[in-house]
């Protein structure tokens, strides 16, 4: 999307430091967007900061932490002066046969992939 206003478009990308989230972060940055990329992986966030410097806001965030998500979204909107979108890319998978998957493992997948998307989306 081309920039039609006085400030570049601004977006949050969850899971923004690896996989599809990282590819999305990089594409948006290349297109002139201001990007706040969040991931719970500290090493991946550090690597993203090293790759893009101050072109990206990259911080550790657990999308299942409702209070942290709310504070982070407010902080981004204030810092960027606007928030035009959210890409909910945070997610995990487990490579375990369903019969060997514990309830806590299954709940963790649901918490991140479903509940986390809900929390970020409604904030």
Short mmCIF file of N, CA and C in Angstrom, two decimals:
data_model
loop_
_atom_site.label_atom_id
_atom_site.label_comp_id
_atom_site.label_asym_id
_atom_site.label_seq_id
_atom_site.Cartn_x
_atom_site.Cartn_y
_atom_site.Cartn_z
N UNK A 1 0.84 -1.18 0.00
CA UNK A 1 0.00 0.00 0.00
C UNK A 1 0.89 1.24 0.00
N UNK A 2 0.73 2.13 -0.93
CA UNK A 2 1.55 3.33 -0.96
C UNK A 2 1.19 4.28 0.17
N UNK A 3 2.15 5.07 0.56
CA UNK A 3 1.93 6.05 1.62
C UNK A 3 1.24 7.27 1.02
N UNK A 4 0.04 7.56 1.48
CA UNK A 4 -0.70 8.71 0.98
C UNK A 4 -0.81 9.83 1.99
N UNK A 5 -0.35 9.59 3.22
CA UNK A 5 -0.44 10.62 4.26
C UNK A 5 0.92 11.22 4.54
N UNK A 6 0.95 12.05 5.58
CA UNK A 6 2.19 12.73 5.93
C UNK A 6 3.17 11.80 6.66
N UNK A 7 2.65 10.75 7.26
CA UNK A 7 3.50 9.80 7.97
C UNK A 7 3.33 8.42 7.34
N UNK A 8 4.41 7.62 7.37
CA UNK A 8 4.28 6.26 6.82
C UNK A 8 3.25 5.45 7.61
N UNK A 9 2.68 4.50 6.96
CA UNK A 9 1.76 3.58 7.64
C UNK A 9 2.50 2.83 8.74
N UNK A 10 1.77 2.44 9.77
CA UNK A 10 2.36 1.75 10.92
C UNK A 10 1.60 0.47 11.20
N UNK A 11 2.34 -0.57 11.52
CA UNK A 11 1.73 -1.88 11.73
C UNK A 11 2.48 -2.64 12.82
N UNK A 12 1.74 -3.49 13.52
CA UNK A 12 2.32 -4.43 14.47
C UNK A 12 2.33 -5.80 13.80
N UNK A 13 3.45 -6.52 13.95
CA UNK A 13 3.55 -7.89 13.47
C UNK A 13 3.91 -8.77 14.66
N UNK A 14 2.99 -9.64 15.08
CA UNK A 14 3.31 -10.59 16.14
C UNK A 14 4.01 -11.78 15.51
N UNK A 15 4.90 -12.40 16.27
CA UNK A 15 5.72 -13.46 15.68
C UNK A 15 6.62 -12.89 14.60
N UNK A 16 6.94 -11.61 14.71
CA UNK A 16 7.59 -10.86 13.65
C UNK A 16 9.08 -11.06 13.51
N UNK A 17 9.67 -11.96 14.29
CA UNK A 17 11.11 -12.14 14.23
C UNK A 17 11.53 -13.48 13.64
N UNK A 18 10.55 -14.28 13.19
CA UNK A 18 10.91 -15.57 12.58
C UNK A 18 9.80 -16.03 11.64
N UNK A 19 10.17 -16.90 10.75
CA UNK A 19 9.21 -17.52 9.84
C UNK A 19 8.43 -16.53 9.00
N UNK A 20 7.13 -16.79 8.87
CA UNK A 20 6.25 -15.95 8.07
C UNK A 20 6.19 -14.53 8.65
N UNK A 21 6.22 -14.42 9.97
CA UNK A 21 6.22 -13.09 10.60
C UNK A 21 7.43 -12.27 10.22
N UNK A 22 8.60 -12.90 10.18
CA UNK A 22 9.82 -12.20 9.78
C UNK A 22 9.74 -11.78 8.31
N UNK A 23 9.27 -12.67 7.45
CA UNK A 23 9.13 -12.32 6.04
C UNK A 23 8.16 -11.15 5.87
N UNK A 24 7.10 -11.14 6.65
CA UNK A 24 6.13 -10.05 6.61
C UNK A 24 6.76 -8.75 7.10
N UNK A 25 7.48 -8.82 8.22
CA UNK A 25 8.18 -7.65 8.75
C UNK A 25 9.12 -7.06 7.70
N UNK A 26 9.91 -7.91 7.07
CA UNK A 26 10.88 -7.43 6.09
C UNK A 26 10.19 -6.83 4.87
N UNK A 27 9.11 -7.43 4.42
CA UNK A 27 8.38 -6.89 3.26
C UNK A 27 7.77 -5.53 3.58
N UNK A 28 7.18 -5.41 4.75
CA UNK A 28 6.58 -4.14 5.15
C UNK A 28 7.64 -3.05 5.30
N UNK A 29 8.77 -3.39 5.90
CA UNK A 29 9.87 -2.42 6.02
C UNK A 29 10.35 -1.97 4.64
N UNK A 30 10.50 -2.93 3.73
CA UNK A 30 10.95 -2.61 2.37
C UNK A 30 9.95 -1.73 1.63
N UNK A 31 8.68 -1.80 2.03
CA UNK A 31 7.63 -1.01 1.39
C UNK A 31 7.43 0.35 2.07
N UNK A 32 8.25 0.64 3.07
CA UNK A 32 8.19 1.95 3.72
C UNK A 32 7.30 2.04 4.94
N UNK A 33 6.77 0.93 5.40
CA UNK A 33 5.95 0.95 6.60
C UNK A 33 6.84 1.06 7.84
N UNK A 34 6.30 1.64 8.89
CA UNK A 34 6.92 1.57 10.21
C UNK A 34 6.38 0.30 10.85
N UNK A 35 7.28 -0.52 11.36
CA UNK A 35 6.89 -1.83 11.86
C UNK A 35 7.33 -2.00 13.31
N UNK A 36 6.39 -2.45 14.13
CA UNK A 36 6.69 -2.91 15.48
C UNK A 36 6.55 -4.43 15.43
N UNK A 37 7.69 -5.11 15.50
CA UNK A 37 7.70 -6.57 15.42
C UNK A 37 7.90 -7.14 16.82
N UNK A 38 7.03 -8.05 17.18
CA UNK A 38 7.09 -8.65 18.51
C UNK A 38 7.18 -10.16 18.40
N UNK A 39 7.95 -10.73 19.32
CA UNK A 39 8.16 -12.17 19.34
C UNK A 39 8.56 -12.54 20.76
N UNK A 40 8.30 -13.75 21.16
CA UNK A 40 8.71 -14.13 22.52
C UNK A 40 10.13 -14.68 22.55
N UNK A 41 10.74 -14.84 21.38
CA UNK A 41 12.09 -15.38 21.25
C UNK A 41 13.11 -14.22 21.31
N UNK A 42 13.78 -14.09 22.45
CA UNK A 42 14.72 -12.99 22.66
C UNK A 42 15.87 -13.01 21.65
N UNK A 43 16.35 -14.18 21.31
CA UNK A 43 17.45 -14.30 20.35
C UNK A 43 17.02 -13.82 18.98
N UNK A 44 15.83 -14.20 18.55
CA UNK A 44 15.31 -13.77 17.25
C UNK A 44 15.08 -12.27 17.22
N UNK A 45 14.60 -11.70 18.32
CA UNK A 45 14.39 -10.25 18.40
C UNK A 45 15.74 -9.53 18.30
N UNK A 46 16.75 -10.03 18.98
CA UNK A 46 18.08 -9.41 18.91
C UNK A 46 18.62 -9.47 17.48
N UNK A 47 18.43 -10.58 16.82
CA UNK A 47 18.89 -10.72 15.43
C UNK A 47 18.16 -9.73 14.52
N UNK A 48 16.84 -9.58 14.73
CA UNK A 48 16.06 -8.63 13.94
C UNK A 48 16.57 -7.21 14.14
N UNK A 49 16.84 -6.84 15.38
CA UNK A 49 17.39 -5.51 15.68
C UNK A 49 18.73 -5.31 14.99
N UNK A 50 19.57 -6.34 15.02
CA UNK A 50 20.88 -6.24 14.38
C UNK A 50 20.75 -6.08 12.87
N UNK A 51 19.76 -6.72 12.26
CA UNK A 51 19.57 -6.66 10.81
C UNK A 51 19.00 -5.32 10.37
N UNK A 52 18.09 -4.75 11.15
CA UNK A 52 17.35 -3.57 10.70
C UNK A 52 17.55 -2.31 11.54
N UNK A 53 18.26 -2.41 12.64
CA UNK A 53 18.54 -1.24 13.46
C UNK A 53 17.29 -0.49 13.87
N UNK A 54 17.35 0.84 13.73
CA UNK A 54 16.23 1.66 14.18
C UNK A 54 15.10 1.75 13.15
N UNK A 55 15.20 1.00 12.06
CA UNK A 55 14.10 0.95 11.09
C UNK A 55 12.91 0.16 11.62
N UNK A 56 13.15 -0.66 12.65
CA UNK A 56 12.10 -1.50 13.21
C UNK A 56 12.10 -1.35 14.72
N UNK A 57 10.91 -1.38 15.28
CA UNK A 57 10.78 -1.49 16.73
C UNK A 57 10.61 -2.98 16.98
N UNK A 58 11.56 -3.58 17.66
CA UNK A 58 11.54 -5.03 17.88
C UNK A 58 11.67 -5.31 19.37
N UNK A 59 10.64 -5.92 19.93
CA UNK A 59 10.62 -6.19 21.37
C UNK A 59 10.07 -7.58 21.64
N UNK A 60 10.46 -8.10 22.80
CA UNK A 60 9.94 -9.38 23.26
C UNK A 60 8.53 -9.16 23.78
N UNK A 61 7.61 -10.02 23.35
CA UNK A 61 6.22 -9.95 23.82
C UNK A 61 5.61 -11.33 23.75
N UNK A 62 4.93 -11.71 24.82
CA UNK A 62 4.16 -12.95 24.87
C UNK A 62 2.70 -12.59 24.60
N UNK A 63 2.17 -13.03 23.46
CA UNK A 63 0.81 -12.64 23.08
C UNK A 63 -0.26 -13.20 24.00
N UNK A 64 0.10 -14.12 24.89
CA UNK A 64 -0.88 -14.64 25.84
C UNK A 64 -0.98 -13.80 27.10
N UNK A 65 -0.11 -12.81 27.24
CA UNK A 65 -0.10 -11.93 28.41
C UNK A 65 -0.95 -10.69 28.09
N UNK A 66 -2.20 -10.74 28.50
CA UNK A 66 -3.17 -9.71 28.14
C UNK A 66 -2.73 -8.30 28.54
N UNK A 67 -2.21 -8.14 29.74
CA UNK A 67 -1.79 -6.81 30.19
C UNK A 67 -0.59 -6.30 29.39
N UNK A 68 0.36 -7.18 29.11
CA UNK A 68 1.53 -6.77 28.33
C UNK A 68 1.13 -6.40 26.90
N UNK A 69 0.22 -7.15 26.31
CA UNK A 69 -0.24 -6.84 24.96
C UNK A 69 -0.92 -5.48 24.94
N UNK A 70 -1.81 -5.25 25.89
CA UNK A 70 -2.52 -3.97 25.94
C UNK A 70 -1.55 -2.80 26.07
N UNK A 71 -0.59 -2.91 26.99
CA UNK A 71 0.39 -1.84 27.19
C UNK A 71 1.25 -1.65 25.96
N UNK A 72 1.62 -2.74 25.31
CA UNK A 72 2.48 -2.66 24.13
C UNK A 72 1.76 -2.01 22.96
N UNK A 73 0.53 -2.40 22.72
CA UNK A 73 -0.23 -1.81 21.60
C UNK A 73 -0.42 -0.31 21.83
N UNK A 74 -0.75 0.07 23.05
CA UNK A 74 -0.89 1.50 23.36
C UNK A 74 0.42 2.25 23.15
N UNK A 75 1.52 1.64 23.57
CA UNK A 75 2.82 2.26 23.42
C UNK A 75 3.19 2.45 21.94
N UNK A 76 2.90 1.45 21.13
CA UNK A 76 3.19 1.54 19.69
C UNK A 76 2.34 2.63 19.05
N UNK A 77 1.05 2.64 19.36
CA UNK A 77 0.16 3.65 18.78
C UNK A 77 0.62 5.06 19.15
N UNK A 78 1.06 5.23 20.38
CA UNK A 78 1.55 6.53 20.82
C UNK A 78 2.87 6.89 20.12
N UNK A 79 3.79 5.95 20.10
CA UNK A 79 5.11 6.21 19.49
C UNK A 79 5.00 6.48 17.99
N UNK A 80 4.15 5.74 17.31
CA UNK A 80 4.02 5.89 15.86
C UNK A 80 3.03 6.99 15.48
N UNK A 81 2.20 7.41 16.43
CA UNK A 81 1.21 8.44 16.13
C UNK A 81 0.00 7.91 15.38
N UNK A 82 0.02 6.65 15.08
CA UNK A 82 -1.09 5.99 14.39
C UNK A 82 -0.80 4.50 14.39
N UNK A 83 -1.82 3.72 14.15
CA UNK A 83 -1.67 2.27 13.99
C UNK A 83 -2.65 1.84 12.92
N UNK A 84 -2.13 1.42 11.79
CA UNK A 84 -2.97 1.10 10.64
C UNK A 84 -3.33 -0.37 10.51
N UNK A 85 -2.64 -1.23 11.23
CA UNK A 85 -2.97 -2.64 11.10
C UNK A 85 -2.16 -3.51 12.04
N UNK A 86 -2.61 -4.76 12.10
CA UNK A 86 -1.94 -5.78 12.90
C UNK A 86 -1.87 -7.04 12.06
N UNK A 87 -0.70 -7.65 12.04
CA UNK A 87 -0.53 -8.96 11.42
C UNK A 87 -0.31 -9.94 12.56
N UNK A 88 -1.28 -10.82 12.78
CA UNK A 88 -1.18 -11.83 13.83
C UNK A 88 -0.48 -13.05 13.26
N UNK A 89 0.84 -13.09 13.42
CA UNK A 89 1.61 -14.18 12.87
C UNK A 89 2.22 -15.06 13.96
N UNK A 90 2.04 -14.68 15.21
CA UNK A 90 2.57 -15.50 16.29
C UNK A 90 1.83 -16.84 16.31
N UNK A 91 2.58 -17.89 16.40
CA UNK A 91 1.97 -19.22 16.45
C UNK A 91 3.02 -20.28 16.64
N UNK A 92 2.58 -21.40 17.17
CA UNK A 92 3.49 -22.53 17.36
C UNK A 92 2.82 -23.80 16.86
N UNK A 93 3.63 -24.78 16.63
CA UNK A 93 3.15 -26.12 16.32
C UNK A 93 3.99 -27.09 17.13
N UNK A 94 3.44 -28.24 17.35
CA UNK A 94 4.21 -29.27 18.03
C UNK A 94 4.21 -30.51 17.14
N UNK A 95 5.35 -31.13 17.07
CA UNK A 95 5.51 -32.29 16.21
C UNK A 95 5.41 -33.56 17.05
N UNK A 96 4.21 -33.77 17.55
CA UNK A 96 3.94 -34.93 18.41
C UNK A 96 2.63 -35.56 17.93
N UNK A 97 2.61 -36.85 17.88
CA UNK A 97 1.37 -37.55 17.53
C UNK A 97 0.29 -37.17 18.54
N UNK A 98 -0.92 -37.01 18.06
CA UNK A 98 -2.01 -36.55 18.92
C UNK A 98 -2.20 -37.45 20.15
N UNK A 99 -1.96 -38.73 20.02
CA UNK A 99 -2.12 -39.63 21.16
C UNK A 99 -1.02 -39.45 22.20
N UNK A 100 0.08 -38.84 21.80
CA UNK A 100 1.18 -38.58 22.73
C UNK A 100 1.20 -37.15 23.24
N UNK A 101 0.26 -36.33 22.79
CA UNK A 101 0.20 -34.93 23.18
C UNK A 101 -0.53 -34.80 24.52
N UNK A 102 0.11 -34.09 25.45
CA UNK A 102 -0.53 -33.87 26.74
C UNK A 102 -1.54 -32.73 26.62
N UNK A 103 -2.43 -32.68 27.57
CA UNK A 103 -3.42 -31.60 27.60
C UNK A 103 -2.71 -30.26 27.76
N UNK A 104 -1.66 -30.20 28.57
CA UNK A 104 -0.97 -28.92 28.75
C UNK A 104 -0.27 -28.48 27.45
N UNK A 105 0.27 -29.40 26.69
CA UNK A 105 0.87 -29.06 25.40
C UNK A 105 -0.20 -28.53 24.44
N UNK A 106 -1.34 -29.19 24.41
CA UNK A 106 -2.44 -28.76 23.55
C UNK A 106 -2.95 -27.38 23.96
N UNK A 107 -3.09 -27.17 25.26
CA UNK A 107 -3.55 -25.86 25.75
C UNK A 107 -2.55 -24.76 25.40
N UNK A 108 -1.26 -25.06 25.45
CA UNK A 108 -0.25 -24.07 25.09
C UNK A 108 -0.39 -23.66 23.62
N UNK A 109 -0.62 -24.62 22.74
CA UNK A 109 -0.84 -24.32 21.33
C UNK A 109 -2.08 -23.44 21.17
N UNK A 110 -3.16 -23.79 21.83
CA UNK A 110 -4.39 -22.98 21.76
C UNK A 110 -4.18 -21.58 22.33
N UNK A 111 -3.47 -21.50 23.45
CA UNK A 111 -3.23 -20.20 24.07
C UNK A 111 -2.49 -19.26 23.13
N UNK A 112 -1.46 -19.75 22.49
CA UNK A 112 -0.67 -18.90 21.60
C UNK A 112 -1.39 -18.66 20.28
N UNK A 113 -1.84 -19.72 19.65
CA UNK A 113 -2.38 -19.60 18.29
C UNK A 113 -3.79 -19.00 18.23
N UNK A 114 -4.59 -19.26 19.24
CA UNK A 114 -5.98 -18.79 19.20
C UNK A 114 -6.19 -17.64 20.20
N UNK A 115 -5.94 -17.89 21.45
CA UNK A 115 -6.17 -16.87 22.46
C UNK A 115 -5.28 -15.65 22.23
N UNK A 116 -4.02 -15.87 21.89
CA UNK A 116 -3.11 -14.75 21.61
C UNK A 116 -3.59 -13.90 20.46
N UNK A 117 -4.08 -14.54 19.42
CA UNK A 117 -4.62 -13.80 18.26
C UNK A 117 -5.83 -12.98 18.70
N UNK A 118 -6.70 -13.57 19.52
CA UNK A 118 -7.87 -12.86 20.04
C UNK A 118 -7.46 -11.65 20.87
N UNK A 119 -6.49 -11.85 21.79
CA UNK A 119 -6.07 -10.76 22.67
C UNK A 119 -5.50 -9.60 21.86
N UNK A 120 -4.62 -9.89 20.92
CA UNK A 120 -4.01 -8.84 20.12
C UNK A 120 -5.07 -8.16 19.25
N UNK A 121 -5.92 -8.94 18.65
CA UNK A 121 -6.92 -8.41 17.73
C UNK A 121 -7.94 -7.49 18.38
N UNK A 122 -8.29 -7.76 19.60
CA UNK A 122 -9.31 -6.94 20.25
C UNK A 122 -8.74 -5.72 20.94
N UNK A 123 -7.42 -5.66 21.08
CA UNK A 123 -6.78 -4.56 21.82
C UNK A 123 -6.72 -3.30 21.00
#
